[in-house]
PDB file of C-alpha atoms in Angstrom:
ATOM      1  CA  UNK A   1     -66.987 -64.418 -75.032  1.00 39.00           C
ATOM      2  CA  UNK A   2     -65.136 -64.577 -78.311  1.00 40.00           C
ATOM      3  CA  UNK A   3     -65.860 -66.352 -81.586  1.00 39.00           C
ATOM      4  CA  UNK A   4     -63.326 -69.062 -80.812  1.00 42.00           C
ATOM      5  CA  UNK A   5     -64.424 -69.351 -77.164  1.00 46.00           C
ATOM      6  CA  UNK A   6     -68.240 -68.938 -77.280  1.00 43.00           C
ATOM      7  CA  UNK A   7     -68.873 -70.124 -73.752  1.00 46.00           C
ATOM      8  CA  UNK A   8     -65.931 -68.373 -72.177  1.00 45.00           C
ATOM      9  CA  UNK A   9     -64.318 -71.555 -70.827  1.00 46.00           C
ATOM     10  CA  UNK A  10     -60.874 -69.941 -70.891  1.00 44.00           C
ATOM     11  CA  UNK A  11     -62.064 -67.066 -68.729  1.00 57.00           C
ATOM     12  CA  UNK A  12     -63.634 -69.019 -65.895  1.00 59.00           C
ATOM     13  CA  UNK A  13     -62.883 -67.254 -62.649  1.00 61.00           C
ATOM     14  CA  UNK A  14     -64.808 -69.214 -60.039  1.00 71.00           C
ATOM     15  CA  UNK A  15     -65.967 -72.817 -60.024  1.00 80.00           C
ATOM     16  CA  UNK A  16     -67.428 -74.392 -56.921  1.00 87.00           C
ATOM     17  CA  UNK A  17     -69.121 -77.685 -56.193  1.00 92.00           C
ATOM     18  CA  UNK A  18     -71.202 -79.073 -53.385  1.00 95.00           C
ATOM     19  CA  UNK A  19     -72.303 -82.662 -52.871  1.00 97.00           C
ATOM     20  CA  UNK A  20     -75.862 -83.956 -52.990  1.00 97.00           C
ATOM     21  CA  UNK A  21     -77.453 -87.363 -52.496  1.00 97.00           C
ATOM     22  CA  UNK A  22     -80.914 -88.486 -53.563  1.00 96.00           C
ATOM     23  CA  UNK A  23     -82.610 -91.727 -52.631  1.00 97.00           C
ATOM     24  CA  UNK A  24     -84.541 -93.289 -55.515  1.00 92.00           C
ATOM     25  CA  UNK A  25     -88.261 -93.720 -54.915  1.00 89.00           C
ATOM     26  CA  UNK A  26     -87.837 -97.354 -55.982  1.00 85.00           C
ATOM     27  CA  UNK A  27     -84.620 -99.343 -56.340  1.00 87.00           C
ATOM     28  CA  UNK A  28     -83.424 -99.657 -59.942  1.00 85.00           C
ATOM     29  CA  UNK A  29     -82.181-103.091 -60.942  1.00 80.00           C
ATOM     30  CA  UNK A  30     -79.453-103.113 -63.591  1.00 80.00           C
ATOM     31  CA  UNK A  31     -77.126-105.697 -65.086  1.00 76.00           C
ATOM     32  CA  UNK A  32     -74.477-104.480 -62.626  1.00 79.00           C
ATOM     33  CA  UNK A  33     -76.608-104.540 -59.504  1.00 82.00           C
ATOM     34  CA  UNK A  34     -79.262-102.527 -57.741  1.00 87.00           C
ATOM     35  CA  UNK A  35     -79.113 -98.749 -57.463  1.00 90.00           C
ATOM     36  CA  UNK A  36     -80.906 -97.216 -54.488  1.00 93.00           C
ATOM     37  CA  UNK A  37     -79.227 -93.815 -54.247  1.00 94.00           C
ATOM     38  CA  UNK A  38     -77.560 -91.333 -56.618  1.00 94.00           C
ATOM     39  CA  UNK A  39     -74.792 -89.076 -55.397  1.00 96.00           C
ATOM     40  CA  UNK A  40     -73.169 -86.224 -57.206  1.00 96.00           C
ATOM     41  CA  UNK A  41     -72.316 -82.541 -57.199  1.00 97.00           C
ATOM     42  CA  UNK A  42     -74.047 -79.290 -58.003  1.00 97.00           C
ATOM     43  CA  UNK A  43     -71.530 -77.069 -59.785  1.00 94.00           C
ATOM     44  CA  UNK A  44     -71.520 -73.306 -60.081  1.00 91.00           C
ATOM     45  CA  UNK A  45     -69.279 -71.454 -62.516  1.00 86.00           C
ATOM     46  CA  UNK A  46     -68.818 -67.718 -62.997  1.00 82.00           C
ATOM     47  CA  UNK A  47     -67.391 -66.529 -66.291  1.00 72.00           C
ATOM     48  CA  UNK A  48     -65.302 -63.437 -66.891  1.00 67.00           C
ATOM     49  CA  UNK A  49     -62.560 -61.636 -65.060  1.00 58.00           C
ATOM     50  CA  UNK A  50     -64.723 -59.990 -62.413  1.00 61.00           C
ATOM     51  CA  UNK A  51     -67.886 -60.413 -60.381  1.00 71.00           C
ATOM     52  CA  UNK A  52     -70.123 -59.079 -63.167  1.00 73.00           C
ATOM     53  CA  UNK A  53     -70.452 -62.393 -65.023  1.00 80.00           C
ATOM     54  CA  UNK A  54     -73.485 -64.582 -64.553  1.00 87.00           C
ATOM     55  CA  UNK A  55     -73.273 -67.696 -62.412  1.00 90.00           C
ATOM     56  CA  UNK A  56     -74.254 -70.893 -64.219  1.00 92.00           C
ATOM     57  CA  UNK A  57     -75.378 -74.186 -62.717  1.00 95.00           C
ATOM     58  CA  UNK A  58     -74.301 -77.681 -63.677  1.00 95.00           C
ATOM     59  CA  UNK A  59     -74.586 -81.179 -62.283  1.00 96.00           C
ATOM     60  CA  UNK A  60     -72.107 -84.035 -62.143  1.00 95.00           C
ATOM     61  CA  UNK A  61     -73.590 -87.350 -61.096  1.00 96.00           C
ATOM     62  CA  UNK A  62     -71.020 -90.076 -61.678  1.00 95.00           C
ATOM     63  CA  UNK A  63     -72.160 -93.670 -61.847  1.00 89.00           C
ATOM     64  CA  UNK A  64     -69.300 -95.995 -60.866  1.00 80.00           C
ATOM     65  CA  UNK A  65     -68.902 -98.756 -63.403  1.00 81.00           C
ATOM     66  CA  UNK A  66     -70.185 -96.525 -66.187  1.00 84.00           C
ATOM     67  CA  UNK A  67     -68.298 -93.270 -65.510  1.00 88.00           C
ATOM     68  CA  UNK A  68     -65.763 -92.257 -62.914  1.00 91.00           C
ATOM     69  CA  UNK A  69     -66.229 -92.895 -59.208  1.00 92.00           C
ATOM     70  CA  UNK A  70     -67.684 -90.237 -56.933  1.00 94.00           C
ATOM     71  CA  UNK A  71     -64.222 -89.747 -55.399  1.00 94.00           C
ATOM     72  CA  UNK A  72     -62.570 -89.285 -58.818  1.00 92.00           C
ATOM     73  CA  UNK A  73     -65.250 -86.770 -59.787  1.00 93.00           C
ATOM     74  CA  UNK A  74     -64.761 -84.892 -56.512  1.00 93.00           C
ATOM     75  CA  UNK A  75     -60.989 -84.868 -57.036  1.00 90.00           C
ATOM     76  CA  UNK A  76     -61.321 -83.452 -60.576  1.00 88.00           C
ATOM     77  CA  UNK A  77     -63.704 -80.758 -59.360  1.00 89.00           C
ATOM     78  CA  UNK A  78     -61.440 -80.047 -56.381  1.00 85.00           C
ATOM     79  CA  UNK A  79     -58.427 -79.696 -58.685  1.00 76.00           C
ATOM     80  CA  UNK A  80     -60.413 -77.275 -60.801  1.00 75.00           C
ATOM     81  CA  UNK A  81     -61.326 -75.175 -57.763  1.00 70.00           C
ATOM     82  CA  UNK A  82     -57.677 -75.176 -56.696  1.00 57.00           C
ATOM     83  CA  UNK A  83     -56.501 -74.187 -60.193  1.00 57.00           C
ATOM     84  CA  UNK A  84     -54.593 -77.450 -60.723  1.00 47.00           C
ATOM     85  CA  UNK A  85     -56.136 -78.415 -64.060  1.00 44.00           C
ATOM     86  CA  UNK A  86     -53.861 -79.048 -67.011  1.00 41.00           C
ATOM     87  CA  UNK A  87     -56.437 -80.001 -69.670  1.00 44.00           C
ATOM     88  CA  UNK A  88     -56.444 -78.658 -73.239  1.00 38.00           C
ATOM     89  CA  UNK A  89     -59.387 -76.338 -72.472  1.00 45.00           C
ATOM     90  CA  UNK A  90     -58.654 -74.476 -69.235  1.00 52.00           C
ATOM     91  CA  UNK A  91     -61.364 -74.956 -66.663  1.00 53.00           C
ATOM     92  CA  UNK A  92     -62.875 -78.142 -68.110  1.00 64.00           C
ATOM     93  CA  UNK A  93     -61.953 -81.564 -66.683  1.00 63.00           C
ATOM     94  CA  UNK A  94     -60.768 -84.371 -68.971  1.00 64.00           C
ATOM     95  CA  UNK A  95     -63.623 -86.194 -70.726  1.00 62.00           C
ATOM     96  CA  UNK A  96     -61.758 -89.500 -70.908  1.00 74.00           C
ATOM     97  CA  UNK A  97     -61.087 -90.005 -67.203  1.00 84.00           C
ATOM     98  CA  UNK A  98     -63.829 -87.871 -65.613  1.00 89.00           C
ATOM     99  CA  UNK A  99     -66.799 -87.531 -68.014  1.00 91.00           C
ATOM    100  CA  UNK A 100     -69.320 -86.681 -65.281  1.00 93.00           C
ATOM    101  CA  UNK A 101     -67.118 -83.869 -63.952  1.00 91.00           C
ATOM    102  CA  UNK A 102     -66.558 -82.560 -67.478  1.00 88.00           C
ATOM    103  CA  UNK A 103     -70.290 -82.650 -68.192  1.00 91.00           C
ATOM    104  CA  UNK A 104     -71.108 -80.758 -65.007  1.00 92.00           C
ATOM    105  CA  UNK A 105     -68.553 -78.007 -65.621  1.00 89.00           C
ATOM    106  CA  UNK A 106     -69.471 -77.709 -69.303  1.00 88.00           C
ATOM    107  CA  UNK A 107     -73.144 -77.436 -68.366  1.00 92.00           C
ATOM    108  CA  UNK A 108     -72.414 -74.747 -65.758  1.00 91.00           C
ATOM    109  CA  UNK A 109     -70.382 -72.779 -68.323  1.00 87.00           C
ATOM    110  CA  UNK A 110     -73.116 -73.089 -70.960  1.00 90.00           C
ATOM    111  CA  UNK A 111     -75.721 -71.979 -68.410  1.00 93.00           C
ATOM    112  CA  UNK A 112     -73.579 -68.981 -67.437  1.00 91.00           C
ATOM    113  CA  UNK A 113     -73.241 -68.003 -71.111  1.00 89.00           C
ATOM    114  CA  UNK A 114     -77.013 -68.258 -71.553  1.00 93.00           C
ATOM    115  CA  UNK A 115     -77.655 -66.165 -68.456  1.00 94.00           C
ATOM    116  CA  UNK A 116     -75.139 -63.557 -69.658  1.00 91.00           C
ATOM    117  CA  UNK A 117     -77.006 -63.425 -72.980  1.00 91.00           C
ATOM    118  CA  UNK A 118     -80.395 -63.222 -71.224  1.00 93.00           C
ATOM    119  CA  UNK A 119     -81.613 -66.425 -72.874  1.00 92.00           C
ATOM    120  CA  UNK A 120     -82.857 -69.821 -71.703  1.00 91.00           C
ATOM    121  CA  UNK A 121     -80.136 -72.461 -72.047  1.00 92.00           C
ATOM    122  CA  UNK A 122     -81.935 -74.300 -74.882  1.00 90.00           C
ATOM    123  CA  UNK A 123     -82.168 -71.090 -76.886  1.00 90.00           C
ATOM    124  CA  UNK A 124     -78.506 -70.252 -76.248  1.00 91.00           C
ATOM    125  CA  UNK A 125     -77.396 -73.704 -77.412  1.00 90.00           C
ATOM    126  CA  UNK A 126     -79.537 -73.326 -80.557  1.00 90.00           C
ATOM    127  CA  UNK A 127     -77.981 -69.927 -81.288  1.00 90.00           C
ATOM    128  CA  UNK A 128     -74.456 -71.306 -80.824  1.00 88.00           C
ATOM    129  CA  UNK A 129     -75.267 -74.223 -83.138  1.00 90.00           C
ATOM    130  CA  UNK A 130     -76.775 -71.935 -85.772  1.00 91.00           C
ATOM    131  CA  UNK A 131     -80.205 -73.528 -85.416  1.00 88.00           C
ATOM    132  CA  UNK A 132     -83.017 -71.167 -86.319  1.00 84.00           C
ATOM    133  CA  UNK A 133     -85.946 -73.245 -85.021  1.00 78.00           C
ATOM    134  CA  UNK A 134     -87.419 -72.271 -81.681  1.00 81.00           C
ATOM    135  CA  UNK A 135     -86.427 -74.763 -78.970  1.00 79.00           C
ATOM    136  CA  UNK A 136     -89.181 -76.755 -77.310  1.00 82.00           C
ATOM    137  CA  UNK A 137     -90.618 -75.509 -74.035  1.00 79.00           C
ATOM    138  CA  UNK A 138     -90.394 -78.990 -72.537  1.00 80.00           C
ATOM    139  CA  UNK A 139     -88.415 -82.164 -73.127  1.00 81.00           C
ATOM    140  CA  UNK A 140     -90.199 -85.500 -72.748  1.00 84.00           C
ATOM    141  CA  UNK A 141     -88.392 -88.071 -70.649  1.00 88.00           C
ATOM    142  CA  UNK A 142     -88.685 -91.812 -70.369  1.00 91.00           C
ATOM    143  CA  UNK A 143     -89.414 -93.968 -67.357  1.00 92.00           C
ATOM    144  CA  UNK A 144     -86.704 -96.493 -66.567  1.00 90.00           C
ATOM    145  CA  UNK A 145     -88.001 -99.953 -65.696  1.00 90.00           C
ATOM    146  CA  UNK A 146     -85.405-101.923 -63.790  1.00 85.00           C
ATOM    147  CA  UNK A 147     -84.616-105.605 -63.783  1.00 85.00           C
ATOM    148  CA  UNK A 148     -87.275-107.894 -62.308  1.00 87.00           C
ATOM    149  CA  UNK A 149     -89.347-110.926 -63.156  1.00 91.00           C
ATOM    150  CA  UNK A 150     -91.947-110.698 -65.948  1.00 94.00           C
ATOM    151  CA  UNK A 151     -94.888-109.865 -63.656  1.00 95.00           C
ATOM    152  CA  UNK A 152     -92.897-107.249 -61.696  1.00 92.00           C
ATOM    153  CA  UNK A 153     -91.546-105.695 -64.893  1.00 93.00           C
ATOM    154  CA  UNK A 154     -95.012-105.524 -66.467  1.00 95.00           C
ATOM    155  CA  UNK A 155     -96.468-103.983 -63.293  1.00 95.00           C
ATOM    156  CA  UNK A 156     -93.706-101.372 -63.144  1.00 93.00           C
ATOM    157  CA  UNK A 157     -94.192-100.528 -66.836  1.00 95.00           C
ATOM    158  CA  UNK A 158     -97.960-100.240 -66.362  1.00 96.00           C
ATOM    159  CA  UNK A 159     -97.450 -97.958 -63.357  1.00 94.00           C
ATOM    160  CA  UNK A 160     -95.146 -95.720 -65.420  1.00 94.00           C
ATOM    161  CA  UNK A 161     -97.706 -95.431 -68.234  1.00 95.00           C
ATOM    162  CA  UNK A 162    -100.434 -94.631 -65.678  1.00 96.00           C
ATOM    163  CA  UNK A 163     -98.156 -91.877 -64.317  1.00 94.00           C
ATOM    164  CA  UNK A 164     -98.099 -90.307 -67.798  1.00 94.00           C
ATOM    165  CA  UNK A 165     -94.929 -91.676 -69.396  1.00 94.00           C
ATOM    166  CA  UNK A 166     -95.298 -92.570 -73.060  1.00 92.00           C
ATOM    167  CA  UNK A 167     -91.758 -93.918 -73.449  1.00 92.00           C
ATOM    168  CA  UNK A 168     -90.205 -96.695 -71.387  1.00 93.00           C
ATOM    169  CA  UNK A 169     -86.587 -97.804 -71.083  1.00 92.00           C
ATOM    170  CA  UNK A 170     -86.349-101.397 -69.916  1.00 90.00           C
ATOM    171  CA  UNK A 171     -83.125-102.570 -68.335  1.00 84.00           C
ATOM    172  CA  UNK A 172     -81.954-105.835 -69.845  1.00 84.00           C
ATOM    173  CA  UNK A 173     -78.802-107.908 -69.657  1.00 81.00           C
ATOM    174  CA  UNK A 174     -78.860-109.056 -66.044  1.00 78.00           C
ATOM    175  CA  UNK A 175     -80.627-112.259 -67.110  1.00 84.00           C
ATOM    176  CA  UNK A 176     -80.220-114.581 -70.045  1.00 89.00           C
ATOM    177  CA  UNK A 177     -81.743-113.580 -73.382  1.00 93.00           C
ATOM    178  CA  UNK A 178     -84.786-115.867 -73.050  1.00 93.00           C
ATOM    179  CA  UNK A 179     -85.653-114.394 -69.651  1.00 92.00           C
ATOM    180  CA  UNK A 180     -85.353-110.839 -71.015  1.00 92.00           C
ATOM    181  CA  UNK A 181     -87.552-111.756 -74.002  1.00 94.00           C
ATOM    182  CA  UNK A 182     -90.156-113.104 -71.564  1.00 95.00           C
ATOM    183  CA  UNK A 183     -90.027-109.824 -69.624  1.00 94.00           C
ATOM    184  CA  UNK A 184     -90.447-107.785 -72.819  1.00 94.00           C
ATOM    185  CA  UNK A 185     -93.424-109.909 -73.884  1.00 96.00           C
ATOM    186  CA  UNK A 186     -95.033-109.389 -70.479  1.00 96.00           C
ATOM    187  CA  UNK A 187     -94.683-105.609 -70.875  1.00 95.00           C
ATOM    188  CA  UNK A 188     -96.049-105.702 -74.420  1.00 93.00           C
ATOM    189  CA  UNK A 189     -99.038-107.769 -73.294  1.00 94.00           C
ATOM    190  CA  UNK A 190     -99.757-105.591 -70.238  1.00 89.00           C
TER     191      UNK A 190
END
């Protein structure tokens, strides 16, 4: 690591990826259709010029229609493994055309830097950003409530709150505005 290359992106020696697929416990309705399964790649990256560098983990889970396709992500990661990248930062795919691949590689590099430093990733990112506060031990997440009629949406929101979520993200836009307002009112009243 150097001051102008804190995560060692320019000295990546090994990047690998392997596919994964996860079925959602419940289908997620969105304005662009229903999502039942997420597919992506687990990425490993080793920094440094030898085998002594730590191996970091990253994840690239493209969502066609929002980011690149799974095939485009795989191609970018495959090019990286083959040494065919020509991006401004060696070893990191282009953010414009393959944001999921770039995220996954960047995350793996950041994780490797943290492991090299003997720190949790959150602490390493705070150090790199010059933040002196101690990072949280946990990060709260929201429950995503997909598209459905008012009663279904309210039931799904209620179930999420009963499961311990205190923040909900409701998918809107698949219906007209009045229908979405009706769904939101049903959740509020539930």
